[in-house]
PDB file of C-alpha atoms in Angstrom:
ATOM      1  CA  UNK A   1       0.000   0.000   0.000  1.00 70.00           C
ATOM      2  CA  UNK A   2       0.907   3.301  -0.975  1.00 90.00           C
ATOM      3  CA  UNK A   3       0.115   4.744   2.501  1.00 94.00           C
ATOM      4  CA  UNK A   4       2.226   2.955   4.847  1.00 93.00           C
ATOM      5  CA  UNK A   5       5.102   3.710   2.699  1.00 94.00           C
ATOM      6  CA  UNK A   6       4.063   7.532   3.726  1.00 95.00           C
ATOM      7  CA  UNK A   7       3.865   7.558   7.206  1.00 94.00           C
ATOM      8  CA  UNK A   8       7.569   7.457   8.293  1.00 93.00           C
ATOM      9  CA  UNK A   9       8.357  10.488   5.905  1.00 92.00           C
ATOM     10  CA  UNK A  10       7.349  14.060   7.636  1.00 87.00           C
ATOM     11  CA  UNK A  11       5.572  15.453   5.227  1.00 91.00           C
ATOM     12  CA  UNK A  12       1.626  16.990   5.616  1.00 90.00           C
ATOM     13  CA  UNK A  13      -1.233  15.724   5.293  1.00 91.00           C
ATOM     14  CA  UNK A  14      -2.268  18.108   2.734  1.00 91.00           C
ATOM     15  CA  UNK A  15       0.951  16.286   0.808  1.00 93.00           C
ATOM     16  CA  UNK A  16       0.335  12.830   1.187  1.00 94.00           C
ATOM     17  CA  UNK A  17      -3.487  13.659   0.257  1.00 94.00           C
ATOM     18  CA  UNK A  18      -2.244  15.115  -3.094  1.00 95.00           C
ATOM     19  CA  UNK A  19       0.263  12.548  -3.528  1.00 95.00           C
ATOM     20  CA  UNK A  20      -2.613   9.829  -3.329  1.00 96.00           C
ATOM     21  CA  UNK A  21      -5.121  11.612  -4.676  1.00 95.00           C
ATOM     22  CA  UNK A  22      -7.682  11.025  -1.618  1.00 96.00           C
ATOM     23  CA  UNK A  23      -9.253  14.002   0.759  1.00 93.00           C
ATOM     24  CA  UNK A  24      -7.305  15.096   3.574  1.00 90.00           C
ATOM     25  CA  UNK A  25      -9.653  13.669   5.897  1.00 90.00           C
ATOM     26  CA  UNK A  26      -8.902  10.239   4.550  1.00 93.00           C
ATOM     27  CA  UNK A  27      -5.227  10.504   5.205  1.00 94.00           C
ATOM     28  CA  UNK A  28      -6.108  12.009   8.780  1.00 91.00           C
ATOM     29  CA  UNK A  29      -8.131   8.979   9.797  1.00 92.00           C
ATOM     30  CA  UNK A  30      -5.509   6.595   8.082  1.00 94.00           C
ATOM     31  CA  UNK A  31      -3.296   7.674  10.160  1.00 93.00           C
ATOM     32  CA  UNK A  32      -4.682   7.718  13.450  1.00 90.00           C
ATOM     33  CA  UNK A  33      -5.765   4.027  12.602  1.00 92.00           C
ATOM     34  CA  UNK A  34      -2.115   2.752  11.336  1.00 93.00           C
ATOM     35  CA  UNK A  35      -1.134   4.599  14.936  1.00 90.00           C
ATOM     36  CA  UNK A  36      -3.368   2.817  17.112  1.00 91.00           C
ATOM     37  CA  UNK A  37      -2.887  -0.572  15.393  1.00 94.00           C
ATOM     38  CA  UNK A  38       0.745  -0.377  16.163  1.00 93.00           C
ATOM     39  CA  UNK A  39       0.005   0.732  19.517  1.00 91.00           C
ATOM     40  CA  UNK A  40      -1.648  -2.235  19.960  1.00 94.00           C
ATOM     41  CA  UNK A  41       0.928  -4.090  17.923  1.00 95.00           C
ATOM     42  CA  UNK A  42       4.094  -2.784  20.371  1.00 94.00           C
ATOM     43  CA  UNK A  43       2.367  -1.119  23.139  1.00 91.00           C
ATOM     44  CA  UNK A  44       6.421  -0.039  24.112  1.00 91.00           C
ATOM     45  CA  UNK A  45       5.457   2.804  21.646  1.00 87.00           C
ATOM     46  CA  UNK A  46       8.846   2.533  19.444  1.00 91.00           C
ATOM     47  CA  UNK A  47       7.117   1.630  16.142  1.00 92.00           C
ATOM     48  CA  UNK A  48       4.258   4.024  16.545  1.00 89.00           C
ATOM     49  CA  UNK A  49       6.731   7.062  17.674  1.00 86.00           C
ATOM     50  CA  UNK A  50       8.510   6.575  13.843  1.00 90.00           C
ATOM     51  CA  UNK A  51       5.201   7.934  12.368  1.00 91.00           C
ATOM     52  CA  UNK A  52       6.066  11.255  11.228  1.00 89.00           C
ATOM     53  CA  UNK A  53       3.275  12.295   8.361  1.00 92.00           C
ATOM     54  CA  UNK A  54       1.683  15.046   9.686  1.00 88.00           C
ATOM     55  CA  UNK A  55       3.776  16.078  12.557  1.00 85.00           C
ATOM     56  CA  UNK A  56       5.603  19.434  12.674  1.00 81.00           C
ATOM     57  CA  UNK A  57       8.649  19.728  13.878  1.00 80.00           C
ATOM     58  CA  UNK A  58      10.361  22.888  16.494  1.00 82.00           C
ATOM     59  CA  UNK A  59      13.854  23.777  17.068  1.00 87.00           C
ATOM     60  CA  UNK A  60      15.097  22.960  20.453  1.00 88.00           C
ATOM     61  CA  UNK A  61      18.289  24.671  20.499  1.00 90.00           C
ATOM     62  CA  UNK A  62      19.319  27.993  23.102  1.00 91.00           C
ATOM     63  CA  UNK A  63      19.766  31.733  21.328  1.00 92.00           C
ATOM     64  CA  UNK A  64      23.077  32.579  21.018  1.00 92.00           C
ATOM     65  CA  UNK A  65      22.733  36.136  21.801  1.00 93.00           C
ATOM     66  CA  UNK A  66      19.908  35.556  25.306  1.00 94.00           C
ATOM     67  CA  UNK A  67      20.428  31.155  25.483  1.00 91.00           C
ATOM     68  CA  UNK A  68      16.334  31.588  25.612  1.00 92.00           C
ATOM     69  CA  UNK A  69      15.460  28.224  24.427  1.00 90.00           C
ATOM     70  CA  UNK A  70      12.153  30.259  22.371  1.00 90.00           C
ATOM     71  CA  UNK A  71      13.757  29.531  18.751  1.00 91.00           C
ATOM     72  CA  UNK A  72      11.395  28.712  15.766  1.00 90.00           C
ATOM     73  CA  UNK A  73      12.539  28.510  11.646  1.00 88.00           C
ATOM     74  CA  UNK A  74      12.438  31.541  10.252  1.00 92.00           C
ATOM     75  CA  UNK A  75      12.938  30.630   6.734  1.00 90.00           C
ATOM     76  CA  UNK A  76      15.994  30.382   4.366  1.00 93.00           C
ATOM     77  CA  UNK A  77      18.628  33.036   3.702  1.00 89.00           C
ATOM     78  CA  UNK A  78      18.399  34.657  -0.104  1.00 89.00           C
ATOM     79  CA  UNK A  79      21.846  34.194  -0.995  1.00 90.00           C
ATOM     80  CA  UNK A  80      23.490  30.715   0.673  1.00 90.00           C
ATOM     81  CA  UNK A  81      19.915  28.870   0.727  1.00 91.00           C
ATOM     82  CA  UNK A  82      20.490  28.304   4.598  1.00 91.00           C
ATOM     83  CA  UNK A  83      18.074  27.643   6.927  1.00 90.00           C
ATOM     84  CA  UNK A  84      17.441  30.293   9.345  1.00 93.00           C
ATOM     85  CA  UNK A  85      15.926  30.463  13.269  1.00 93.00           C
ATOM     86  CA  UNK A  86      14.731  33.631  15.152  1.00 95.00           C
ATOM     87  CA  UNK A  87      14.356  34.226  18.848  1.00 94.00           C
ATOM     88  CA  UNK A  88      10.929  34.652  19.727  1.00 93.00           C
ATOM     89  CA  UNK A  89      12.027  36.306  23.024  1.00 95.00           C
ATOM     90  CA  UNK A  90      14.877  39.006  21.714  1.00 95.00           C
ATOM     91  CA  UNK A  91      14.193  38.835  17.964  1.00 95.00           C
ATOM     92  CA  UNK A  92      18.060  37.394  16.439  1.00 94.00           C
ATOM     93  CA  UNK A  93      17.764  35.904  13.524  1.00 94.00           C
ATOM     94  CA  UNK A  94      20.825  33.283  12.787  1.00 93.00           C
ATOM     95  CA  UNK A  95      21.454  30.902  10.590  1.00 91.00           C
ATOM     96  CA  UNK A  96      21.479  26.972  11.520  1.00 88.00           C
ATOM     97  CA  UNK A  97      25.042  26.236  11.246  1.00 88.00           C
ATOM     98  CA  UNK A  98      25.551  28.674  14.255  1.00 87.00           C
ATOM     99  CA  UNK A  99      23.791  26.402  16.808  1.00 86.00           C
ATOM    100  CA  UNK A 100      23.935  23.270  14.575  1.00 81.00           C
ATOM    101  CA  UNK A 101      26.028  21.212  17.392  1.00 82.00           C
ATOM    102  CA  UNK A 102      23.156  21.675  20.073  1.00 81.00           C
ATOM    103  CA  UNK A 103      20.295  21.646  17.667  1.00 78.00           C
ATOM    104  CA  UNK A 104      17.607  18.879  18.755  1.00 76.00           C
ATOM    105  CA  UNK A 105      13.978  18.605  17.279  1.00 70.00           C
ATOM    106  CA  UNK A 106      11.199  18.240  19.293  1.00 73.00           C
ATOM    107  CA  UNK A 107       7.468  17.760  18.519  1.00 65.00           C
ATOM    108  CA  UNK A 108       5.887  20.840  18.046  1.00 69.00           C
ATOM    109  CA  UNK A 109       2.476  20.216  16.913  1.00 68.00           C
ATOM    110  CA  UNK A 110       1.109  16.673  15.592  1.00 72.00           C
ATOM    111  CA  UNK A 111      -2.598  16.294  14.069  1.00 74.00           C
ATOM    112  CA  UNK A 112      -3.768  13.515  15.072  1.00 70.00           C
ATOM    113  CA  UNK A 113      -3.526  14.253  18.439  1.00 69.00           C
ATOM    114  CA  UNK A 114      -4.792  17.525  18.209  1.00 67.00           C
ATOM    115  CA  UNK A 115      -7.840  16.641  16.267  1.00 68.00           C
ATOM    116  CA  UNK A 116      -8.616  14.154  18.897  1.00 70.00           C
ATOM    117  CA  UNK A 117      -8.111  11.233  16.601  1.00 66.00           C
ATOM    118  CA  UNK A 118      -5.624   9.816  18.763  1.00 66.00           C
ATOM    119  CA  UNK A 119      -4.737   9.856  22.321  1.00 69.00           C
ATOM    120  CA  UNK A 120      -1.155  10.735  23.259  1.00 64.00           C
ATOM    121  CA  UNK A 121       1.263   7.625  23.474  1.00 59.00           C
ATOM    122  CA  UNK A 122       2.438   7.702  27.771  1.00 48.00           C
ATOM    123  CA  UNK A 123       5.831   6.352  25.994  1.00 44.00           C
ATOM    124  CA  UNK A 124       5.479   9.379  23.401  1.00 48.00           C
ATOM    125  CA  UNK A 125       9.083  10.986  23.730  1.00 48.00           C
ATOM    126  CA  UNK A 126       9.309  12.749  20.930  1.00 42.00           C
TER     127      UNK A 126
END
């Protein structure tokens, strides 16, 4: 199936729905499903935590100029292509490379959860 060979790749839902050519919905519920079978599968949590479709990922990294651990992408500088990070609390903007030795992503918002569609995995440590 098509599917399962999306759900380790972190892409949207909005993707994978174009990509299969089904409603958004669909790949919503899909997911939530494929989640709570392998749950149920390896109720440990490690196969279900390597479902990334959908999920959006946040910096976890300190400001270099406060070490405020508030740092979110901020897009991609116009001449080297870089990816970029801000401060939320004292506004520097830096590229990656700067902070790429620390840098650690966390789970910043995932869908299914959200939506309700799924409960939130007590081994969850993403």
């Amino acid at each position: 199936m098509e599917f399962a060979r999306l759900l380790s790749q972190q892409i949207s839902y909005a993707q994978a729905a174009e990509r299969l050519e089904v409603d958004y919905s669909a790949i919503a519920n899909w997911t939530a499903r494929f989640r709570q079978w392998l749950l149920q599968l390896d109720p440990t949590g490690a196969w279900e935590s390597r479902v990334r479709i959908g999920v959006k990922p946040k910096p976890d990294v300190p400001c270099p100029r406060c070490g405020v651990r508030e740092v979110r992408f901020h897009g991609f500088d116009s001449q080297s292509g870089e990816r970029r990070l801000s401060c939320s609390i004292c506004n520097a903007v830096f590229q990656l490379r700067v902070v790429a030795d620390a840098l650690e992503l966390v789970e910043a918002y995932d869908p299914a959860i959200a939506s309700g569609r799924l409960q939130p995995s007590r081994y969850d440590d993403r």
